XYZ file of C-alpha atoms in Angstrom:
764
model
C -17.355 -57.953 21.336
C -19.754 -54.993 21.592
C -22.455 -54.932 18.950
C -24.634 -52.151 17.609
C -26.486 -50.038 20.173
C -28.664 -46.968 19.778
C -26.891 -43.740 20.583
C -29.955 -42.142 22.170
C -32.391 -43.277 24.827
C -35.913 -44.460 24.016
C -38.595 -43.276 26.405
C -41.712 -45.021 27.633
C -45.133 -43.725 26.637
C -47.704 -43.057 29.369
C -50.643 -45.384 28.724
C -53.789 -44.843 30.796
C -55.759 -48.065 30.991
C -59.531 -47.820 31.250
C -62.595 -49.992 31.072
C -65.499 -49.683 28.731
C -65.722 -48.934 25.013
C -68.410 -47.544 22.758
C -68.176 -50.571 20.478
C -68.921 -54.186 21.460
C -66.292 -56.865 22.333
C -64.032 -54.321 24.004
C -61.414 -55.124 26.580
C -59.060 -52.909 28.500
C -55.366 -53.554 28.058
C -54.130 -55.484 31.117
C -51.570 -53.978 33.429
C -48.085 -55.055 32.440
C -45.876 -57.143 34.651
C -42.895 -55.429 36.281
C -40.624 -57.047 33.697
C -42.433 -55.274 30.883
C -42.474 -51.833 32.520
C -39.866 -49.741 30.741
C -38.370 -46.587 32.241
C -35.896 -44.090 30.820
C -33.702 -43.404 33.831
C -31.447 -41.112 31.810
C -34.292 -38.654 31.356
C -35.474 -38.967 34.956
C -39.057 -39.809 33.994
C -41.445 -41.183 36.547
C -42.204 -44.893 36.106
C -45.301 -45.393 33.970
C -47.246 -48.390 32.741
C -46.837 -49.440 29.121
C -49.436 -51.264 27.070
C -48.816 -54.981 26.694
C -49.616 -56.850 23.514
C -49.201 -60.450 22.368
C -45.919 -61.639 20.936
C -45.694 -60.954 17.218
C -48.038 -57.952 17.239
C -47.741 -55.769 14.115
C -49.339 -52.338 13.632
C -50.891 -51.960 10.158
C -52.412 -48.478 10.137
C -52.920 -45.521 12.453
C -55.658 -42.906 12.345
C -56.732 -39.918 14.428
C -58.303 -42.032 17.204
C -56.532 -45.412 17.156
C -54.543 -48.023 15.301
C -55.104 -51.433 13.689
C -52.837 -54.288 14.781
C -52.672 -58.048 14.433
C -50.872 -61.026 15.877
C -50.670 -64.664 14.878
C -50.768 -66.047 11.357
C -52.930 -68.081 9.017
C -56.241 -69.188 10.478
C -55.043 -68.142 13.952
C -54.527 -64.484 13.062
C -56.329 -61.988 15.289
C -56.957 -58.257 14.692
C -57.501 -55.520 17.261
C -58.266 -51.809 17.244
C -56.555 -49.835 20.030
C -57.641 -46.333 21.018
C -54.871 -43.763 21.331
C -56.396 -41.898 24.252
C -56.714 -44.742 26.755
C -55.202 -47.908 25.270
C -58.509 -49.791 25.210
C -58.418 -52.626 22.662
C -61.300 -53.978 20.613
C -61.114 -57.545 19.325
C -62.354 -57.373 15.732
C -64.687 -60.097 14.433
C -63.662 -62.114 11.404
C -60.201 -63.096 10.302
C -58.837 -60.615 7.773
C -58.556 -56.823 7.960
C -56.605 -54.152 6.187
C -55.986 -50.581 7.231
C -56.271 -47.334 5.302
C -53.123 -45.318 6.057
C -53.669 -42.163 8.118
C -57.340 -42.895 8.782
C -59.555 -44.695 11.276
C -60.992 -46.765 8.432
C -60.340 -50.509 8.213
C -61.417 -52.915 5.482
C -62.948 -56.201 6.631
C -62.734 -59.151 4.227
C -65.224 -61.990 4.340
C -64.858 -64.194 1.317
C -65.313 -61.872 -1.654
C -67.189 -59.236 0.370
C -65.362 -56.098 1.529
C -66.681 -53.728 4.199
C -65.097 -50.349 5.007
C -65.623 -49.517 8.696
C -64.921 -46.215 10.462
C -63.527 -47.414 13.799
C -63.989 -44.013 15.447
C -67.772 -44.413 15.243
C -68.279 -48.078 14.324
C -70.059 -46.995 11.128
C -69.933 -49.240 8.056
C -69.138 -46.798 5.250
C -69.492 -49.132 2.275
C -69.888 -52.809 1.446
C -69.297 -54.471 -1.912
C -68.544 -57.830 -3.476
C -65.358 -57.998 -5.563
C -66.744 -61.019 -7.417
C -68.956 -58.576 -9.311
C -65.792 -57.383 -11.061
C -65.919 -60.687 -13.002
C -62.151 -60.986 -13.032
C -61.859 -57.981 -15.311
C -60.406 -55.857 -12.536
C -58.098 -56.858 -9.694
C -58.149 -54.666 -6.544
C -54.669 -53.300 -5.806
C -55.107 -50.627 -3.128
C -57.945 -49.804 -0.732
C -58.948 -46.183 -0.207
C -61.162 -44.645 2.478
C -64.380 -45.053 0.499
C -63.207 -46.943 -2.538
C -60.295 -48.788 -4.051
C -57.872 -48.793 -6.960
C -58.077 -51.739 -9.342
C -56.238 -52.664 -12.493
C -57.311 -54.579 -15.545
C -55.809 -58.040 -15.826
C -54.126 -57.339 -19.161
C -50.496 -58.147 -18.310
C -48.848 -56.258 -21.166
C -51.009 -53.141 -20.853
C -52.775 -52.954 -17.471
C -55.138 -50.029 -16.989
C -55.835 -48.675 -13.480
C -59.268 -47.490 -12.368
C -60.490 -45.708 -9.253
C -63.667 -47.299 -7.849
C -66.292 -45.841 -5.542
C -70.007 -46.220 -4.846
C -72.924 -44.180 -6.064
C -75.933 -43.184 -3.988
C -77.547 -46.553 -4.649
C -74.472 -48.461 -3.394
C -73.404 -49.580 -6.855
C -69.704 -49.720 -7.764
C -68.693 -47.048 -10.234
C -65.268 -46.632 -11.806
C -63.159 -43.943 -13.403
C -60.143 -44.702 -15.537
C -56.947 -43.184 -14.181
C -55.531 -40.637 -16.597
C -52.003 -39.342 -16.989
C -50.037 -42.581 -17.264
C -48.036 -42.951 -20.490
C -49.014 -45.530 -23.065
C -47.199 -48.803 -22.446
C -46.789 -48.306 -18.699
C -46.389 -51.708 -17.059
C -45.223 -53.296 -13.798
C -47.698 -51.100 -11.938
C -47.372 -50.962 -8.148
C -49.712 -48.913 -5.959
C -48.969 -47.367 -2.550
C -50.978 -45.241 -0.127
C -50.085 -41.549 -0.065
C -51.245 -38.481 1.783
C -55.003 -38.097 2.265
C -56.552 -37.848 -1.211
C -53.475 -39.211 -3.060
C -51.764 -42.489 -3.864
C -48.480 -43.444 -5.551
C -47.835 -45.535 -8.660
C -44.460 -47.040 -9.574
C -44.232 -48.153 -13.191
C -41.932 -49.071 -16.058
C -41.909 -48.013 -19.703
C -39.784 -49.489 -22.456
C -38.802 -47.805 -25.718
C -36.151 -48.941 -28.199
C -34.954 -51.555 -25.724
C -34.399 -48.990 -22.954
C -36.218 -49.347 -19.623
C -37.294 -46.203 -17.791
C -38.600 -46.228 -14.246
C -40.979 -43.610 -12.902
C -42.945 -42.764 -9.803
C -46.268 -40.918 -10.106
C -48.471 -39.136 -7.580
C -52.167 -39.614 -8.371
C -55.100 -37.527 -7.134
C -58.006 -39.668 -5.965
C -60.730 -37.054 -6.515
C -59.856 -36.452 -10.182
C -58.524 -39.973 -10.853
C -55.494 -38.466 -12.560
C -51.706 -38.375 -12.304
C -50.618 -34.968 -11.009
C -46.829 -35.446 -10.579
C -44.229 -37.721 -12.178
C -40.605 -38.339 -11.155
C -37.799 -40.127 -12.976
C -36.220 -42.843 -10.829
C -33.503 -45.407 -11.185
C -34.393 -49.064 -11.089
C -36.914 -49.734 -8.317
C -39.245 -52.470 -9.499
C -37.038 -55.346 -8.335
C -37.031 -54.018 -4.777
C -40.199 -54.614 -2.729
C -39.776 -51.382 -0.757
C -42.663 -48.935 -1.063
C -42.264 -45.208 -1.748
C -43.540 -42.419 0.495
C -45.080 -39.003 -0.029
C -45.672 -36.025 2.246
C -47.119 -32.586 1.522
C -43.587 -31.412 0.634
C -41.496 -34.399 -0.514
C -41.510 -37.754 -2.273
C -39.092 -40.544 -1.279
C -38.326 -43.966 -2.715
C -35.727 -46.745 -2.750
C -33.580 -47.388 -5.826
C -31.761 -50.652 -6.421
C -29.460 -50.808 -9.413
C -27.214 -53.470 -7.838
C -28.543 -56.806 -6.510
C -27.344 -56.096 -2.961
C -27.047 -52.302 -2.783
C -29.844 -49.783 -2.305
C -30.066 -46.013 -2.372
C -32.511 -43.690 -0.638
C -33.833 -41.041 -3.036
C -35.725 -37.903 -1.926
C -37.071 -35.043 -4.031
C -39.063 -31.940 -3.149
C -42.484 -32.142 -4.745
C -42.578 -30.380 -8.080
C -38.754 -30.224 -8.295
C -36.315 -32.291 -10.374
C -33.181 -32.376 -8.201
C -33.052 -35.755 -6.425
C -31.022 -36.188 -3.245
C -29.566 -39.714 -3.121
C -28.079 -41.421 -0.043
C -26.458 -44.884 -0.332
C -27.800 -47.237 2.326
C -25.424 -50.119 1.662
C -26.314 -53.799 1.561
C -29.943 -54.858 1.765
C -31.474 -58.268 2.390
C -35.125 -57.379 2.962
C -37.570 -54.616 2.197
C -36.549 -51.094 3.229
C -39.197 -48.976 4.914
C -39.312 -45.277 3.977
C -41.405 -42.592 5.682
C -41.385 -38.793 5.529
C -41.819 -36.818 8.735
C -41.697 -33.054 8.331
C -38.166 -32.176 7.247
C -36.916 -35.689 8.015
C -36.886 -38.972 6.116
C -37.043 -42.158 8.188
C -35.632 -45.361 6.673
C -34.352 -48.791 7.649
C -34.048 -52.325 6.314
C -36.943 -54.323 7.735
C -37.064 -57.730 9.425
C -33.644 -57.286 10.984
C -34.919 -58.943 14.145
C -35.150 -62.321 12.406
C -32.347 -61.752 9.901
C -29.446 -64.160 9.585
C -27.018 -61.635 8.138
C -25.526 -58.466 9.556
C -25.948 -54.951 8.181
C -25.975 -51.638 10.070
C -28.961 -50.618 7.949
C -31.272 -52.669 10.184
C -31.205 -49.627 12.468
C -34.212 -47.406 11.810
C -32.759 -43.927 11.329
C -33.967 -40.413 10.578
C -32.025 -38.160 8.200
C -32.633 -34.418 7.762
C -33.860 -33.365 4.333
C -31.703 -31.116 2.234
C -32.925 -27.530 2.321
C -35.219 -28.186 5.265
C -35.205 -26.601 8.692
C -33.428 -29.668 10.118
C -30.596 -29.688 7.557
C -27.299 -30.398 9.282
C -29.015 -32.017 12.240
C -27.228 -35.331 11.711
C -28.543 -38.865 11.511
C -30.755 -39.935 14.432
C -30.944 -43.613 15.423
C -34.466 -44.582 16.442
C -34.822 -48.377 16.731
C -32.312 -51.227 16.655
C -34.528 -52.967 14.119
C -37.902 -52.465 12.472
C -40.432 -54.815 10.906
C -43.128 -52.434 9.728
C -44.056 -48.750 9.946
C -47.326 -46.950 9.465
C -47.967 -43.197 9.479
C -50.510 -41.342 11.553
C -52.337 -38.287 10.183
C -50.260 -35.952 12.387
C -47.102 -37.202 10.646
C -45.901 -39.394 13.511
C -45.195 -43.090 12.988
C -46.080 -46.297 14.745
C -43.235 -48.738 14.171
C -43.177 -52.439 14.916
C -39.659 -53.274 16.058
C -37.355 -53.311 19.019
C -34.545 -51.725 20.990
C -31.946 -53.391 23.177
C -33.088 -51.230 26.084
C -36.850 -51.746 25.943
C -37.353 -54.904 23.887
C -39.896 -55.809 21.218
C -43.135 -53.937 20.729
C -44.808 -50.970 19.079
C -42.988 -47.629 19.192
C -44.311 -44.160 18.498
C -41.899 -41.972 16.533
C -42.582 -38.244 16.598
C -40.706 -34.958 16.584
C -39.396 -34.053 20.019
C -40.566 -30.471 20.742
C -37.410 -29.815 22.742
C -34.909 -30.820 20.039
C -36.933 -30.757 16.851
C -35.570 -34.220 16.052
C -37.502 -37.486 15.698
C -37.543 -39.597 18.865
C -38.925 -43.049 19.643
C -41.019 -43.949 22.673
C -42.331 -47.372 23.652
C -46.069 -47.553 23.091
C -46.781 -51.254 23.690
C -44.505 -54.090 24.782
C -44.762 -57.741 23.792
C -42.488 -58.721 26.678
C -39.900 -60.223 24.312
C -36.335 -58.932 24.652
C -34.524 -57.521 21.643
C -31.254 -58.135 23.452
C -29.456 -61.385 22.704
C -29.717 -63.427 25.911
C -28.723 -66.866 27.150
C -31.774 -68.610 28.606
C -30.552 -72.157 29.298
C -27.203 -73.919 29.512
C -26.193 -77.573 29.618
C -22.415 -77.314 29.679
C -19.616 -79.858 30.181
C -18.444 -80.090 33.784
C -16.954 -82.484 36.285
C -15.688 -85.829 35.009
C -16.868 -86.908 31.565
C -16.467 -90.642 30.923
C -16.785 -91.232 27.194
C -17.174 -94.974 27.733
C -20.317 -94.369 29.781
C -21.639 -91.609 27.522
C -21.774 -93.686 24.361
C -18.473 -92.310 23.118
C -19.599 -88.689 22.927
C -19.885 -85.502 24.943
C -23.075 -83.491 24.569
C -23.567 -79.832 25.414
C -26.255 -77.312 24.536
C -27.165 -73.653 24.903
C -30.530 -71.967 24.336
C -30.877 -68.275 23.533
C -33.635 -65.702 23.430
C -33.748 -65.894 19.642
C -32.960 -68.377 16.926
C -30.742 -66.294 14.640
C -27.394 -66.872 16.285
C -23.949 -68.087 15.306
C -22.637 -70.335 18.063
C -19.178 -71.844 18.368
C -17.717 -74.253 20.891
C -13.993 -74.839 21.427
C -12.708 -77.672 23.622
C -9.006 -77.434 24.491
C -6.853 -80.152 26.029
C -4.930 -78.280 28.699
C -1.669 -80.216 28.485
C -1.273 -80.435 24.690
C -3.275 -77.430 23.496
C -5.030 -79.600 20.908
C -8.605 -78.571 20.196
C -11.969 -79.540 18.873
C -14.042 -76.754 17.356
C -17.585 -76.796 16.084
C -20.082 -74.188 14.926
C -23.848 -74.006 14.658
C -25.710 -71.509 12.510
C -29.199 -70.076 12.842
C -32.184 -72.329 13.454
C -35.886 -72.230 12.660
C -36.905 -71.685 16.274
C -35.438 -71.049 19.713
C -34.459 -74.663 20.318
C -31.128 -75.539 21.937
C -27.948 -75.213 19.935
C -26.621 -78.721 20.541
C -23.038 -79.925 20.207
C -22.087 -83.594 20.097
C -18.353 -84.248 20.386
C -17.235 -87.689 19.233
C -13.967 -87.545 21.155
C -11.730 -86.607 18.218
C -9.449 -83.595 17.895
C -9.614 -81.349 14.836
C -6.067 -82.286 13.906
C -6.057 -85.488 11.860
C -9.220 -86.704 13.645
C -6.881 -87.868 16.386
C -8.697 -89.443 19.361
C -8.577 -86.951 22.201
C -6.354 -87.390 25.222
C -7.749 -87.979 28.658
C -7.195 -85.309 31.262
C -8.157 -81.703 31.946
C -9.971 -79.612 29.335
C -11.253 -76.080 29.104
C -14.180 -75.026 26.951
C -15.283 -71.725 25.481
C -18.712 -71.127 23.988
C -19.091 -67.961 21.927
C -22.496 -66.952 20.601
C -23.007 -63.986 18.302
C -26.305 -62.536 17.097
C -26.356 -63.344 13.386
C -28.021 -60.012 12.639
C -25.433 -58.025 14.626
C -28.060 -56.692 17.040
C -26.892 -57.150 20.618
C -23.714 -58.293 22.335
C -21.795 -61.529 21.960
C -22.205 -64.072 24.741
C -19.086 -65.872 25.958
C -19.184 -68.709 28.473
C -16.227 -70.712 29.731
C -15.639 -73.732 31.906
C -13.750 -76.956 32.277
C -14.082 -80.695 32.680
C -11.954 -83.814 32.976
C -12.100 -86.439 30.249
C -11.625 -90.097 31.100
C -12.082 -93.515 29.517
C -11.364 -97.101 30.448
C -7.629 -97.621 29.815
C -6.766 -99.361 26.542
C -3.999 -101.917 26.867
C -2.227 -100.777 23.682
C -2.657 -97.048 24.317
C 0.547 -95.200 25.227
C -0.774 -91.640 24.926
C -3.917 -92.029 27.070
C -6.510 -91.087 24.487
C -8.641 -94.212 24.621
C -7.418 -95.403 21.244
C -4.842 -98.190 20.761
C -1.524 -97.265 19.191
C 0.688 -98.999 16.656
C 4.353 -98.837 17.616
C 6.975 -98.863 14.865
C 10.708 -99.315 15.406
C 12.881 -98.225 12.498
C 16.151 -99.746 11.380
C 18.058 -97.077 13.300
C 16.195 -97.718 16.550
C 13.681 -94.878 16.477
C 10.307 -95.752 18.034
C 7.187 -94.006 16.786
C 3.572 -94.318 17.971
C 0.756 -94.130 15.423
C -2.762 -93.757 16.696
C -4.547 -96.871 15.489
C -7.974 -95.332 15.845
C -6.917 -92.749 13.280
C -4.602 -94.584 10.910
C -6.596 -97.806 10.748
C -10.008 -96.173 10.277
C -9.375 -93.240 7.956
C -11.363 -93.637 4.774
C -9.567 -90.683 3.188
C -5.997 -91.830 2.523
C -4.817 -88.266 2.023
C -5.867 -87.458 5.589
C -3.856 -90.433 6.833
C -0.850 -89.239 4.861
C -0.991 -85.901 6.690
C -1.171 -87.536 10.111
C 1.728 -86.674 12.412
C 2.712 -89.585 14.706
C 4.241 -89.280 18.176
C 8.016 -89.646 18.502
C 8.961 -91.971 21.382
C 12.722 -91.567 21.115
C 15.724 -93.449 19.770
C 17.928 -96.287 20.971
C 15.200 -98.899 20.868
C 17.315 -101.308 18.800
C 19.052 -102.199 22.038
C 16.132 -104.528 22.668
C 15.870 -108.029 21.256
C 12.167 -108.236 22.130
C 9.493 -105.573 22.765
C 5.860 -106.048 23.676
C 3.036 -103.693 24.605
C 1.678 -104.857 27.938
C -1.173 -102.495 28.682
C -1.234 -100.634 31.992
C 0.839 -102.612 34.452
C 2.247 -99.622 36.369
C -0.979 -97.902 37.415
C -0.805 -94.793 35.203
C -3.938 -95.711 33.167
C -1.862 -95.433 29.999
C -0.399 -98.410 28.176
C 3.123 -99.555 29.034
C 5.895 -101.395 27.194
C 8.503 -103.898 28.287
C 11.726 -104.453 26.406
C 14.175 -107.351 26.732
C 17.706 -106.265 25.970
C 20.440 -108.473 24.600
C 21.975 -109.034 28.048
C 18.752 -110.522 29.408
C 17.595 -107.472 31.388
C 13.886 -106.615 31.273
C 12.963 -102.937 31.230
C 9.614 -101.244 31.866
C 8.601 -98.102 29.935
C 5.491 -96.650 31.557
C 2.977 -94.681 29.553
C 2.355 -91.223 30.986
C -0.358 -89.898 28.677
C 2.171 -88.042 26.547
C 4.249 -91.006 25.487
C 6.634 -93.074 27.583
C 8.484 -92.272 30.788
C 12.190 -93.148 31.197
C 12.753 -96.872 31.548
C 13.012 -98.831 34.797
C 14.858 -102.159 35.148
C 12.407 -104.780 36.438
C 14.275 -108.054 35.986
C 17.299 -110.007 34.807
C 18.038 -113.391 33.272
C 15.318 -113.077 30.655
C 17.686 -114.027 27.811
C 16.238 -117.548 28.040
C 13.065 -116.309 26.340
C 12.600 -115.924 22.584
C 8.984 -114.705 22.559
C 7.023 -112.248 24.701
C 3.264 -111.613 24.548
C 1.712 -108.989 26.788
C -1.663 -107.353 27.163
C -4.163 -110.087 28.045
C -5.650 -110.436 31.519
C -5.302 -114.176 31.969
C -6.019 -114.360 35.699
C -9.240 -112.343 35.949
C -7.913 -109.652 38.281
C -8.300 -106.788 35.788
C -4.565 -106.419 35.186
C -2.831 -107.458 31.946
C -0.323 -110.278 32.346
C 2.814 -111.282 30.453
C 3.564 -114.564 28.647
C 7.034 -115.755 27.677
C 8.297 -118.859 25.845
C 11.763 -120.146 26.478
C 14.087 -121.753 23.971
C 12.862 -125.189 25.037
C 9.288 -124.326 24.012
C 7.902 -123.933 27.522
C 5.285 -121.193 28.054
C 5.496 -119.223 31.282
C 2.959 -116.842 32.865
C 4.040 -113.700 34.681
C 1.038 -112.406 36.589
C 0.825 -108.609 36.880
C 1.057 -107.181 40.395
C 0.047 -103.554 39.789
C 3.404 -102.306 41.075
C 5.619 -100.270 38.762
C 8.773 -101.302 40.633
C 7.970 -105.032 40.664
C 5.297 -105.423 37.999
C 5.295 -109.243 37.782
C 4.878 -112.041 40.281
C 6.995 -115.174 40.218
C 6.580 -117.065 36.977
C 4.182 -119.994 36.637
C 4.593 -122.741 34.053
C 1.691 -122.988 31.636
C 2.904 -125.903 29.533
C 5.359 -127.228 26.975
C 5.334 -127.660 23.211
C 4.969 -123.996 22.420
C 8.098 -124.068 20.294
C 5.854 -125.217 17.451
C 4.664 -121.659 17.065
C 6.523 -118.919 15.233
C 4.535 -116.162 16.928
C 2.361 -115.608 19.981
C -0.032 -112.660 20.196
C -1.996 -111.639 23.280
C -5.302 -110.320 21.943
C -7.296 -109.557 25.043
C -10.814 -110.953 25.077
C -11.875 -112.042 21.582
C -13.993 -115.051 22.537
C -16.711 -113.276 24.479
C -15.573 -114.205 27.989
C -14.347 -111.756 30.588
C -10.715 -112.876 30.495
C -8.017 -112.413 27.892
C -7.124 -114.819 25.098
C -4.125 -115.736 22.973
C -3.586 -116.552 19.295
C -0.607 -118.565 18.101
C 0.666 -118.946 14.538
C 2.373 -122.224 13.661
C 5.191 -122.546 11.157
C 2.786 -123.705 8.438
C 0.676 -120.546 8.730
C -2.138 -122.034 10.804
C -3.680 -119.706 13.362
C -4.820 -121.175 16.657
C -6.997 -119.628 19.335
C -6.363 -120.289 23.026
C -9.295 -119.076 25.095
C -8.266 -117.905 28.552
C -10.031 -119.600 31.460
C -9.317 -116.817 33.948
C -6.995 -118.867 36.134
C -3.825 -118.492 34.092
C -4.553 -121.510 31.904
C -6.185 -122.002 28.517
C -8.923 -124.127 27.051
C -7.855 -126.589 24.351
C -6.759 -124.803 21.224
C -9.078 -124.177 18.255
C -7.848 -123.618 14.734
C -9.298 -120.385 13.349
C -7.444 -119.925 10.057
C -4.738 -120.825 7.574
C -2.307 -118.861 5.442
C -1.255 -116.507 8.181
C 2.422 -117.039 7.376
C 1.903 -114.435 4.650
C 2.315 -111.823 7.352
C 5.503 -110.624 8.975
C 3.903 -109.709 12.282
C 0.559 -110.025 14.096
C -0.389 -107.319 16.595
C -3.107 -107.620 19.228
C -3.978 -103.958 18.820
C -7.148 -103.857 20.897
C -10.400 -102.155 19.888
C -9.637 -99.917 16.888
C -13.165 -98.884 15.954
C -14.938 -98.508 19.284
C -17.341 -101.421 18.819
C -16.288 -103.023 22.105
C -14.475 -105.946 20.455
C -10.733 -106.405 20.171
C -9.189 -106.509 16.710
C -6.049 -107.931 15.130
C -3.589 -106.142 12.840
C -1.326 -108.018 10.429
C 1.840 -106.442 9.005
C 2.629 -107.468 5.419
C 6.185 -106.291 4.827
C 6.615 -108.328 1.648
C 3.953 -106.364 -0.243
C 5.237 -102.946 0.802
C 4.687 -100.304 -0.296
C 1.480 -101.451 -2.019
C -0.246 -103.077 0.944
C 1.281 -102.837 4.385
C -1.433 -103.561 6.925
C -4.522 -105.711 7.172
C -7.112 -105.137 9.888
C -9.131 -108.093 11.151
C -12.075 -106.800 13.150
C -13.165 -108.839 16.155
C -16.474 -110.666 15.707
C -17.191 -111.662 19.315
C -17.622 -115.285 18.200
C -14.888 -117.589 19.510
C -15.466 -120.087 16.710
C -14.691 -117.416 14.093
C -13.167 -114.587 16.123
C -12.167 -112.341 13.217
C -14.051 -110.854 10.291
C -12.546 -110.818 6.818
C -9.369 -108.773 6.751
C -9.431 -105.252 5.347
C -6.330 -104.345 3.393
C -5.083 -100.796 3.853
C -3.348 -99.863 0.638
C -0.612 -97.333 1.434
C -3.045 -95.448 3.699
C -0.340 -93.294 5.176
C 1.693 -96.276 6.397
C 4.171 -96.103 3.516
C 5.344 -92.770 4.836
C 6.434 -93.911 8.256
C 10.069 -93.630 9.300
C 12.829 -91.053 9.552
C 13.270 -90.662 5.814
C 9.546 -90.505 5.045
C 9.611 -93.977 3.485
C 10.366 -96.178 6.491
C 8.161 -99.183 5.798
C 9.099 -99.371 2.137
C 12.248 -101.175 3.272
C 12.865 -104.194 5.461
C 14.115 -104.202 9.005
C 11.237 -102.332 10.625
C 9.203 -103.835 13.434
C 5.622 -103.176 14.530
C 4.309 -103.841 18.013
């Protein structure tokens, strides 16, 4: 959606570049690239060059002939002096400088030595060593040819104005006019010859906040104003020849702009709303300029990041309305002519230094770009790695990765993946970061709802990025991709996760996603899981087995043997099961079916059946939905000794499928498939398995690449219904210790909400 934009245009300042400078180490500002040349087409101005400055440049002070700026931080900080008339920059020696507001004087710091330099002439005005103060005084504010310092007494600090005598010695005068007990002293530059002091007094448990104007020449307070609470807000007050302005903060998150005519008592207060950083305040003729600073890097949204000018009550501009100047501001400094140099940015012209002055044509403040850093203020997409084409989660380590990089780090980014057929979604959000690195999303293949494994098929995606500070427009990108995985033999809904199939006493068949139900640590989440209804009438079958994909749909299929001996195929279609197809007759001779293992090495799951005489028969899969099985082949006799056969797929580490058989004494035997439709000699792999009602060769429930086994314990319902035996990959001990799932959502299966609490239900 549209975000905040300045109502008025910002013009570009004409900057004439030149070579040469009266002081050493000078360099002319280089010509900007076309990308950094800003033009105000609305005003029809001729294209002009704009000064270019390094990223992160901040203007600290501005005098009659130039301004002090810096870029970098710590030991890498660099200071420059730039002349107003031609844009020539001087690289200043040393590492630390401070500016004197409204003057060409800068203060160079070298250890404990301070040197005041007039940059218009290069003259060193005074040099002194603050270590000579012996810790008695702490410098608080530098003046043109002196400084203000305060005694270190915390409860009763005393300010002094320092200068130098003819011999270069520091001399001090105690500031007069502050009330006894004044504390929490804060000093701010004022108009030439003045400075401001914010302070607090306390009497009878009542705090009173005041702002004083001090005269440097007499070292005395000449004006005092009552204020509301200001000391907890780092914003600095401002003074002009006619007005004083300050920020009041009586609420932790709300600030008020206060302005008073000098010498008067009536204070004009304007609520500014929420504040998260310092608020800059400057007076410009009959206007007050204010805005919450550092909005460019902010991670919260407030309209007060906009630097605005408001007409002063009773002034010539009263009724002129609020004027928006910059989309955000970091710092402002005032020139002696009353204009400002502001470090900030606009969506139109980007980041840099802006000159703010009264427009002779309108009488209102207007901003013009003075120097560009080449960094956009607008919120832009710079790089995209988006999902597209076919995404195979099996080849991608089970996840989908996507990323977007933007022009700044303070963004709120959301990604929504939507399965086209079902409408199910995965949503994820990323908040602001420490730098402009990619916002990366890593989808694990689960939907938001119940952590259900996502279906294969077509997807759309929508990425929405919003500037966290509200400066700029949202970015919306869309696209699509197709999700695929290797088909799971026990997966009827084509989501890469095997399903448990439950038939109720009344013949209703329900599919429960095994990847969700069998691996949910939070039982309450499992309880809320909504299974897939596969229809009614399933009690017409005497035997049912999940075969895997034998019809070519890539989803798992089922075969059911009815009581007349007819065999029916139910193909998976990615949404459940298609209507049944009759694929054989005369199957009433069989009392056990086991499907899902590829026993012949052709990549298709085959079907095993034992007849009433105990003979095991192999039905090789053909890949045809109309005739899914070839003519039966006898495997061997004696299989009547087993009460249950379960096709497990590969659990022994070979490429072909295997089989486990439970004898009537509870012994579990492993038959390793040889790949030719026969088995290696059986190996006993456990005892006591007659405790379970049913064994299900579920497939890989946890994505570790090994097939697992699920055991249904009807006798202990509803306390413990299912046990999961994870595949080990070792044929000598193919299963890890069983994990009992206590209730875990299974107790709530069935039409009445308590299906498995009673007997007569079947799991496949």
